[in-house]
Amino acid sequence: MIYDTIIIGNGPAGLSAAIFAARSNLKTIVIGEKLGGQASDAHLIENYPGFPSISGFELMQKFEEHAKTQGVEIIYTRAQKFEKDKKKQTFKIMTGDNEYETRTIILALGTTTRKLNIPGEVEYLGKGVSYCATCDGAFFRDKTIAIVGGGDAALSATLYLAGIAKKIYLIHRRQGFRGEPIKLKNIKDAKNVELVLDTVPTGISGEITVTGLKTRNVTDNQEKQIKLDGVFIEVGSTPTTVLAQELGIKLDEKGYIKVDPAQNTNTPGIFAAGDITTNSNYFRQVITAASEGSVAADSAFKFIREKS
Amino acid sequence: MALIKVNSDNFENEVTNSEKPVIIDFWAEWCGPCKILGPTFEKLSGEYESKMTFGKLNVDENQDVSAKHSVQGIPSMIVFSKGVEVGRIVGALPESLLKEKIDEILSAL
């Protein structure tokens, strides 16, 4: 069996691509690890048209349901290896248990949560260290926590956790925040949030669970030890491009896949869509990912039509 | 597929006194990644039936058990052998990776 297109990634870009590919009668499967990708972790999404306010996970469930109603099969696993069959002009995708052959590939792998890479971070995962405020916030009711980061995700997490925790330290390596100004205003109004600026975390300590965070001020190098119960890490994400590199696909200097307006990569037959690409000006929204997914599917359709 | 429902009352009977190792999925209704993990965990409960018992514990309804085992992030899967924690897996992993981790923990027993 040779598929027309295999979509790698089951977030907004991948699932939208699946819907459009199936409606173009392409024999399509989606291989993905985590339904919804990063969007699933969003507490609330309030900027996707048609849904004034919906949890990220619920919106992604709707995307998946929609793809399934179009007859798309979704396989929950990790694509581990690619091979190009030059003679047949097809690609092979290997997962742990299976091998799939396809005429085109749409890479919609999104981004991966960035780690701090400081001592204690791995050791205390699930024991006070978290990358998902909405998942783990409830364990820190009336406790003292730190949120590390200065982007929009860090500000969202802070606002969400301000209603749960007793005291929050928002730790940011610079003075200025990149997140939505209205969120920053609300944070400054919250009585239980203390901004710790020009500061980076250097180590997480604890016994069975987290009990402290060591920080260093980047302007005067002064070190401090904060007593707390949890550390939420929201320092952004990096494109998931291991597979793309294996395929020899061109990336930009930040590691995002270079695509043209039709979502073509530099390799014929391989398209890319969503947060992993350079196309939405690093805006990284559900709506931009969905839009790129639809274009990628259309390009895959045209690519196959021209060849046959 | 036999998933047992574990709570504060039956923990000793189902986990501590179990002959086979037991893996417990600590989860909650409001946790998106827990819902992602759910079907995979259930599927593996069938595959591993002879080697291991699979159970689920709702952290909202059993805060005492979650606190006792220092669960502060979900989903967390803890593997118990004779009631002692022998391994912990945090996060909604895809099936292949989850199997790898479970096999690793089982082979060390």
Short mmCIF file of C-alpha atoms in Angstrom, two decimals:
data_model
loop_
_atom_site.label_atom_id
_atom_site.label_comp_id
_atom_site.label_asym_id
_atom_site.label_seq_id
_atom_site.Cartn_x
_atom_site.Cartn_y
_atom_site.Cartn_z
CA MET A 1 0.00 0.00 0.00
CA ILE A 2 1.31 3.41 -0.94
CA TYR A 3 -0.27 6.42 0.71
CA ASP A 4 -0.71 9.69 -1.13
CA THR A 5 0.32 11.69 1.89
CA ILE A 6 1.51 10.99 5.40
CA ILE A 7 1.23 13.81 7.85
CA ILE A 8 3.66 13.78 10.74
CA GLY A 9 2.24 15.60 13.74
CA ASN A 10 -1.29 15.78 15.11
CA GLY A 11 -1.57 19.36 16.25
CA PRO A 12 -3.61 22.10 14.53
CA ALA A 13 -1.46 22.09 11.37
CA GLY A 14 -1.39 18.32 10.94
CA LEU A 15 -5.08 17.78 11.62
CA SER A 16 -6.12 20.62 9.31
CA ALA A 17 -3.88 19.22 6.60
CA ALA A 18 -5.54 15.84 7.16
CA ILE A 19 -9.03 17.27 6.70
CA PHE A 20 -8.10 19.01 3.45
CA ALA A 21 -6.09 16.06 2.12
CA ALA A 22 -8.92 13.63 2.76
CA ARG A 23 -11.37 15.94 1.04
CA SER A 24 -9.07 15.97 -1.99
CA ASN A 25 -9.40 12.19 -1.99
CA LEU A 26 -5.80 11.66 -0.99
CA LYS A 27 -5.15 8.40 0.83
CA THR A 28 -3.98 9.95 4.09
CA ILE A 29 -2.74 8.95 7.52
CA VAL A 30 -1.55 11.05 10.43
CA ILE A 31 1.29 9.87 12.64
CA GLY A 32 1.49 11.81 15.89
CA GLU A 33 2.52 11.54 19.48
CA LYS A 34 0.36 14.00 21.30
CA LEU A 35 -3.09 15.16 20.26
CA GLY A 36 -3.06 18.89 19.72
CA GLY A 37 0.63 19.34 20.43
CA GLN A 38 1.41 22.54 22.32
CA ALA A 39 -2.12 23.85 21.78
CA SER A 40 -3.50 21.08 24.01
CA ASP A 41 -1.76 22.57 27.03
CA ALA A 42 -3.35 25.99 26.62
CA HIS A 43 -5.72 26.68 29.48
CA LEU A 44 -8.03 28.69 27.27
CA ILE A 45 -7.91 29.63 23.62
CA GLU A 46 -9.89 32.80 23.00
CA ASN A 47 -8.71 33.81 19.57
CA TYR A 48 -9.79 30.95 17.32
CA PRO A 49 -12.77 32.20 15.32
CA GLY A 50 -16.03 30.48 16.09
CA PHE A 51 -14.93 29.54 19.61
CA PRO A 52 -15.01 32.63 21.86
CA SER A 53 -13.48 30.64 24.72
CA ILE A 54 -12.52 26.99 24.70
CA SER A 55 -9.84 24.91 26.40
CA GLY A 56 -6.94 24.01 24.14
CA PHE A 57 -7.52 20.33 24.64
CA GLU A 58 -11.21 20.53 23.80
CA LEU A 59 -10.55 22.49 20.61
CA MET A 60 -7.96 19.90 19.57
CA GLN A 61 -10.41 17.09 20.25
CA LYS A 62 -12.78 18.81 17.86
CA PHE A 63 -10.02 19.02 15.23
CA GLU A 64 -9.39 15.30 15.64
CA GLU A 65 -13.06 14.39 15.47
CA HIS A 66 -13.37 16.46 12.33
CA ALA A 67 -10.42 14.68 10.69
CA LYS A 68 -11.90 11.31 11.65
CA THR A 69 -15.25 12.17 10.10
CA GLN A 70 -13.34 12.63 6.83
CA GLY A 71 -12.05 9.08 7.16
CA VAL A 72 -8.52 9.92 8.26
CA GLU A 73 -6.70 7.32 10.31
CA ILE A 74 -4.57 8.68 13.14
CA ILE A 75 -1.73 6.55 14.45
CA TYR A 76 -0.40 7.43 17.87
CA THR A 77 3.29 6.79 17.74
CA ARG A 78 6.62 8.41 16.94
CA ALA A 79 7.96 8.53 13.40
CA GLN A 80 11.54 7.49 13.91
CA LYS A 81 13.19 7.24 10.55
CA PHE A 82 12.78 8.28 6.95
CA GLU A 83 14.09 6.83 3.75
CA LYS A 84 13.81 8.02 0.20
CA ASP A 85 13.20 5.46 -2.53
CA LYS A 86 14.69 7.25 -5.53
CA LYS A 87 13.56 4.70 -8.08
CA LYS A 88 9.93 4.62 -7.04
CA GLN A 89 9.91 8.28 -6.08
CA THR A 90 8.36 7.49 -2.72
CA PHE A 91 9.30 7.90 0.91
CA LYS A 92 9.34 5.31 3.66
CA ILE A 93 8.52 6.25 7.22
CA MET A 94 9.50 3.91 10.01
CA THR A 95 7.81 3.87 13.39
CA GLY A 96 8.81 1.46 16.13
CA ASP A 97 6.55 -1.34 14.86
CA ASN A 98 5.69 -0.48 11.28
CA GLU A 99 6.79 0.91 7.98
CA TYR A 100 4.68 3.16 5.77
CA GLU A 101 5.22 4.16 2.16
CA THR A 102 3.98 7.43 0.76
CA ARG A 103 4.20 9.75 -2.25
CA THR A 104 4.31 12.93 -0.17
CA ILE A 105 5.01 13.95 3.40
CA ILE A 106 3.65 16.90 5.34
CA LEU A 107 5.84 17.75 8.31
CA ALA A 108 3.71 19.32 11.03
CA LEU A 109 5.83 18.49 14.04
CA GLY A 110 5.48 21.81 15.77
CA THR A 111 7.76 22.77 18.59
CA THR A 112 9.11 21.16 21.73
CA THR A 113 9.07 22.76 25.16
CA ARG A 114 12.42 24.31 25.93
CA LYS A 115 14.19 23.15 29.07
CA LEU A 116 16.29 25.23 31.46
CA ASN A 117 19.02 22.60 31.71
CA ILE A 118 19.79 23.34 35.34
CA PRO A 119 20.44 20.88 38.17
CA GLY A 120 17.30 19.36 39.67
CA GLU A 121 15.12 20.03 36.63
CA VAL A 122 14.92 16.41 35.47
CA GLU A 123 15.07 14.90 38.93
CA TYR A 124 12.02 16.79 40.23
CA LEU A 125 9.80 16.53 37.15
CA GLY A 126 6.33 15.76 38.45
CA LYS A 127 7.57 16.43 41.99
CA GLY A 128 7.45 20.19 41.86
CA VAL A 129 8.88 20.89 38.42
CA SER A 130 6.26 21.40 35.73
CA TYR A 131 5.98 22.60 32.14
CA CYS A 132 2.17 22.73 32.19
CA ALA A 133 0.42 25.18 34.49
CA THR A 134 -3.06 23.97 33.67
CA CYS A 135 -2.13 20.32 34.28
CA ASP A 136 -0.33 20.71 37.55
CA GLY A 137 -1.50 24.01 39.03
CA ALA A 138 -4.02 22.31 41.30
CA PHE A 139 -1.23 20.62 43.26
CA PHE A 140 0.02 24.01 44.40
CA ARG A 141 -3.08 25.44 46.03
CA ASP A 142 -1.98 27.93 48.73
CA LYS A 143 1.66 27.13 48.08
CA THR A 144 4.63 29.23 47.03
CA ILE A 145 5.85 28.79 43.47
CA ALA A 146 8.04 30.35 40.82
CA ILE A 147 7.26 30.80 37.15
CA VAL A 148 10.27 31.16 34.90
CA GLY A 149 9.91 33.01 31.62
CA GLY A 150 8.97 36.29 30.01
CA GLY A 151 6.89 35.40 26.98
CA ASP A 152 3.16 35.15 26.54
CA ALA A 153 2.99 31.58 27.85
CA ALA A 154 4.75 32.62 31.06
CA LEU A 155 2.32 35.49 31.58
CA SER A 156 -0.71 33.25 30.91
CA ALA A 157 0.59 30.68 33.35
CA THR A 158 1.19 33.36 35.97
CA LEU A 159 -2.33 34.71 35.69
CA TYR A 160 -3.81 31.23 35.86
CA LEU A 161 -1.70 30.23 38.87
CA ALA A 162 -2.26 33.55 40.67
CA GLY A 163 -5.76 32.32 41.41
CA ILE A 164 -4.46 29.11 42.95
CA ALA A 165 -1.11 29.64 44.64
CA LYS A 166 -0.46 31.70 47.76
CA LYS A 167 2.61 33.45 46.42
CA ILE A 168 4.24 33.58 43.00
CA TYR A 169 7.69 34.72 41.96
CA LEU A 170 7.76 35.53 38.26
CA ILE A 171 11.40 35.15 37.28
CA HIS A 172 12.57 36.73 34.05
CA ARG A 173 16.07 37.18 32.71
CA ARG A 174 15.38 40.68 31.38
CA GLN A 175 13.41 43.77 32.43
CA GLY A 176 10.89 43.81 29.61
CA PHE A 177 8.26 41.18 28.91
CA ARG A 178 7.36 39.98 25.43
CA GLY A 179 3.86 38.79 26.32
CA GLU A 180 0.53 40.50 25.75
CA PRO A 181 0.53 43.90 27.54
CA ILE A 182 -2.93 43.35 29.02
CA LYS A 183 -1.70 40.22 30.77
CA LEU A 184 1.26 42.07 32.25
CA LYS A 185 -1.06 44.75 33.57
CA ASN A 186 -3.24 42.13 35.24
CA ILE A 187 -0.17 40.50 36.76
CA LYS A 188 0.99 43.80 38.20
CA ASP A 189 -2.47 44.21 39.73
CA ALA A 190 -2.35 40.76 41.34
CA LYS A 191 -1.35 41.05 44.98
CA ASN A 192 0.39 37.69 45.24
CA VAL A 193 2.80 38.01 42.31
CA GLU A 194 6.31 39.36 42.81
CA LEU A 195 8.38 40.19 39.72
CA VAL A 196 12.00 39.05 39.94
CA LEU A 197 13.69 40.67 36.96
CA ASP A 198 17.16 40.43 35.39
CA THR A 199 17.36 37.08 37.07
CA VAL A 200 18.01 33.52 35.92
CA PRO A 201 17.40 30.30 37.81
CA THR A 202 20.55 28.24 38.40
CA GLY A 203 19.41 25.20 40.36
CA ILE A 204 16.36 23.45 41.78
CA SER A 205 16.74 21.75 45.14
CA GLY A 206 14.54 19.60 47.27
CA GLU A 207 14.14 16.48 49.30
CA ILE A 208 11.33 14.24 48.05
CA THR A 209 9.75 17.21 46.35
CA VAL A 210 11.01 20.68 45.44
CA THR A 211 11.84 22.98 48.35
CA GLY A 212 13.97 25.69 46.82
CA LEU A 213 15.25 27.55 43.79
CA LYS A 214 18.63 29.17 43.43
CA THR A 215 18.80 32.29 41.29
CA ARG A 216 21.42 34.69 40.03
CA ASN A 217 20.91 38.33 39.18
CA VAL A 218 22.50 38.93 35.77
CA THR A 219 23.39 42.57 36.45
CA ASP A 220 25.25 42.19 39.76
CA ASN A 221 25.78 38.38 39.80
CA GLN A 222 24.25 38.16 43.24
CA GLU A 223 22.90 34.71 44.12
CA LYS A 224 19.77 34.05 46.08
CA GLN A 225 17.95 31.04 47.43
CA ILE A 226 14.15 31.17 47.29
CA LYS A 227 12.15 28.81 49.48
CA LEU A 228 9.25 27.42 47.49
CA ASP A 229 7.22 24.33 46.61
CA GLY A 230 7.14 24.36 42.84
CA VAL A 231 8.79 25.71 39.69
CA PHE A 232 6.80 26.19 36.48
CA ILE A 233 9.04 26.50 33.45
CA GLU A 234 7.65 28.53 30.55
CA VAL A 235 10.72 29.53 28.57
CA GLY A 236 9.34 28.95 25.12
CA SER A 237 9.86 26.23 22.62
CA THR A 238 12.17 25.14 19.85
CA PRO A 239 11.20 23.61 16.50
CA THR A 240 11.13 19.81 16.41
CA THR A 241 13.41 19.33 13.46
CA VAL A 242 15.38 16.13 14.09
CA LEU A 243 13.47 14.31 11.34
CA ALA A 244 13.71 17.23 8.95
CA GLN A 245 17.46 17.30 9.32
CA GLU A 246 17.59 13.61 8.49
CA LEU A 247 15.76 14.34 5.26
CA GLY A 248 18.19 17.10 4.37
CA ILE A 249 15.56 19.79 4.60
CA LYS A 250 16.73 23.38 4.76
CA LEU A 251 16.19 25.23 8.02
CA ASP A 252 16.62 28.89 8.87
CA GLU A 253 19.18 30.06 11.41
CA LYS A 254 16.74 29.51 14.28
CA GLY A 255 16.01 25.95 13.19
CA TYR A 256 12.62 26.46 11.54
CA ILE A 257 11.87 24.73 8.24
CA LYS A 258 12.15 27.10 5.30
CA VAL A 259 9.02 26.97 3.16
CA ASP A 260 7.66 28.96 0.26
CA PRO A 261 4.10 30.37 0.19
CA ALA A 262 2.83 26.96 -1.05
CA GLN A 263 4.46 25.25 1.99
CA ASN A 264 7.05 23.53 -0.21
CA THR A 265 10.32 22.64 1.46
CA ASN A 266 13.51 22.41 -0.60
CA THR A 267 12.75 18.70 -1.20
CA PRO A 268 10.08 17.96 -3.84
CA GLY A 269 7.20 16.01 -2.31
CA ILE A 270 7.91 17.14 1.22
CA PHE A 271 5.81 19.96 2.62
CA ALA A 272 5.79 21.54 6.05
CA ALA A 273 3.12 23.38 8.01
CA GLY A 274 2.51 25.06 11.33
CA ASP A 275 4.81 26.26 14.09
CA ILE A 276 7.73 24.31 12.65
CA THR A 277 7.95 26.52 9.56
CA THR A 278 9.05 30.05 8.72
CA ASN A 279 5.73 30.93 7.12
CA SER A 280 3.66 32.55 9.85
CA ASN A 281 6.28 35.03 10.92
CA TYR A 282 6.86 33.01 14.16
CA PHE A 283 3.35 34.00 15.24
CA ARG A 284 2.64 30.40 16.33
CA GLN A 285 -1.13 30.48 16.66
CA VAL A 286 -3.71 27.74 16.13
CA ILE A 287 -5.21 29.75 13.30
CA THR A 288 -1.89 30.21 11.46
CA ALA A 289 -1.02 26.52 11.89
CA ALA A 290 -4.43 25.44 10.60
CA SER A 291 -4.11 27.73 7.64
CA GLU A 292 -0.67 26.44 6.68
CA GLY A 293 -1.94 22.87 7.04
CA SER A 294 -4.70 23.48 4.53
CA VAL A 295 -2.27 25.01 2.01
CA ALA A 296 0.22 22.15 2.47
CA ALA A 297 -2.50 19.59 1.77
CA ASP A 298 -3.52 21.43 -1.37
CA SER A 299 0.10 21.56 -2.52
CA ALA A 300 0.48 17.82 -1.90
CA PHE A 301 -2.67 17.25 -3.94
CA LYS A 302 -1.34 19.33 -6.85
CA PHE A 303 2.06 17.64 -6.64
CA ILE A 304 0.50 14.19 -7.01
CA ARG A 305 -1.85 15.30 -9.78
CA GLU A 306 0.98 16.71 -11.83
CA LYS A 307 3.00 13.55 -11.51
CA SER A 308 0.27 11.12 -12.48
CA MET B 1 -8.18 -5.44 29.56
CA ALA B 2 -8.47 -5.13 33.25
CA LEU B 3 -8.01 -1.68 34.66
CA ILE B 4 -8.60 -1.54 38.38
CA LYS B 5 -9.86 1.56 40.10
CA VAL B 6 -7.59 2.35 43.01
CA ASN B 7 -8.52 4.65 45.88
CA SER B 8 -7.50 5.38 49.47
CA ASP B 9 -9.61 2.50 50.79
CA ASN B 10 -8.40 -0.30 48.55
CA PHE B 11 -4.80 0.84 48.02
CA GLU B 12 -3.36 -1.61 50.54
CA ASN B 13 -5.32 -4.54 49.20
CA GLU B 14 -4.84 -3.85 45.49
CA VAL B 15 -1.31 -2.42 45.49
CA THR B 16 0.63 -3.17 48.67
CA ASN B 17 -0.54 -6.78 48.89
CA SER B 18 -0.39 -7.52 45.18
CA GLU B 19 1.75 -10.44 44.05
CA LYS B 20 2.36 -8.83 40.67
CA PRO B 21 3.85 -5.36 40.21
CA VAL B 22 1.20 -2.68 39.87
CA ILE B 23 1.34 0.46 37.74
CA ILE B 24 -0.95 3.26 38.81
CA ASP B 25 -1.93 6.13 36.56
CA PHE B 26 -2.52 9.21 38.71
CA TRP B 27 -4.95 11.36 36.74
CA ALA B 28 -7.72 13.94 36.93
CA GLU B 29 -10.77 14.92 34.94
CA TRP B 30 -9.43 18.43 34.14
CA CYS B 31 -6.06 17.30 32.84
CA GLY B 32 -5.76 17.26 29.05
CA PRO B 33 -2.59 15.16 28.80
CA CYS B 34 -4.21 12.58 31.13
CA LYS B 35 -6.98 12.17 28.58
CA ILE B 36 -4.40 11.74 25.85
CA LEU B 37 -2.67 9.01 27.85
CA GLY B 38 -5.90 7.22 28.84
CA PRO B 39 -6.48 5.03 25.75
CA THR B 40 -2.80 4.02 25.51
CA PHE B 41 -2.69 3.05 29.17
CA GLU B 42 -5.84 0.99 28.78
CA LYS B 43 -4.46 -0.77 25.71
CA LEU B 44 -1.24 -1.68 27.49
CA SER B 45 -3.19 -3.06 30.43
CA GLY B 46 -4.27 -5.84 28.07
CA GLU B 47 -0.83 -6.44 26.60
CA TYR B 48 0.88 -6.62 29.98
CA GLU B 49 -1.88 -8.51 31.75
CA SER B 50 0.32 -11.48 32.64
CA LYS B 51 3.20 -9.38 33.98
CA MET B 52 1.61 -6.44 35.67
CA THR B 53 -1.62 -5.02 37.05
CA PHE B 54 -2.80 -1.67 35.69
CA GLY B 55 -4.79 0.72 37.87
CA LYS B 56 -6.03 4.29 37.80
CA LEU B 57 -6.26 6.67 40.70
CA ASN B 58 -8.18 9.93 40.56
CA VAL B 59 -6.05 12.55 42.35
CA ASP B 60 -9.02 14.79 43.13
CA GLU B 61 -10.87 12.05 44.96
CA ASN B 62 -7.77 10.64 46.66
CA GLN B 63 -5.62 13.61 47.60
CA ASP B 64 -4.17 11.71 50.56
CA VAL B 65 -2.68 8.99 48.36
CA SER B 66 -1.29 11.48 45.82
CA ALA B 67 0.28 13.55 48.60
CA LYS B 68 1.75 10.47 50.27
CA HIS B 69 3.50 9.53 47.04
CA SER B 70 4.51 13.12 46.27
CA VAL B 71 2.58 13.32 43.04
CA GLN B 72 2.66 16.97 41.96
CA GLY B 73 2.26 16.60 38.26
CA ILE B 74 -0.08 14.51 36.18
CA PRO B 75 -0.26 12.22 34.45
CA SER B 76 2.25 10.36 36.65
CA MET B 77 2.49 6.60 36.50
CA ILE B 78 4.10 4.93 39.49
CA VAL B 79 5.15 1.30 39.42
CA PHE B 80 4.88 -0.48 42.77
CA SER B 81 6.36 -3.82 43.67
CA LYS B 82 5.14 -5.20 47.02
CA GLY B 83 3.93 -1.71 47.77
CA VAL B 84 7.30 -0.05 47.21
CA GLU B 85 7.82 2.47 44.41
CA VAL B 86 10.24 1.01 41.87
CA GLY B 87 9.73 3.42 38.99
CA ARG B 88 7.94 6.55 37.93
CA ILE B 89 6.99 7.80 34.49
CA VAL B 90 5.77 11.39 34.13
CA GLY B 91 3.83 12.73 31.17
CA ALA B 92 1.62 11.48 28.37
CA LEU B 93 4.07 9.42 26.35
CA PRO B 94 3.21 7.76 23.06
CA GLU B 95 2.71 4.01 23.18
CA SER B 96 6.15 2.94 21.95
CA LEU B 97 8.03 5.10 24.45
CA LEU B 98 5.75 4.14 27.31
CA LYS B 99 6.34 0.46 26.58
CA GLU B 100 10.08 1.03 26.52
CA LYS B 101 9.99 2.68 29.95
CA ILE B 102 7.72 0.02 31.43
CA ASP B 103 9.95 -2.77 30.08
CA GLU B 104 12.98 -1.05 31.53
CA ILE B 105 11.38 -0.86 34.98
CA LEU B 106 10.13 -4.47 34.82
CA SER B 107 13.51 -5.83 33.73
CA ALA B 108 15.20 -4.22 36.73
CA LEU B 109 12.90 -6.04 39.17
#
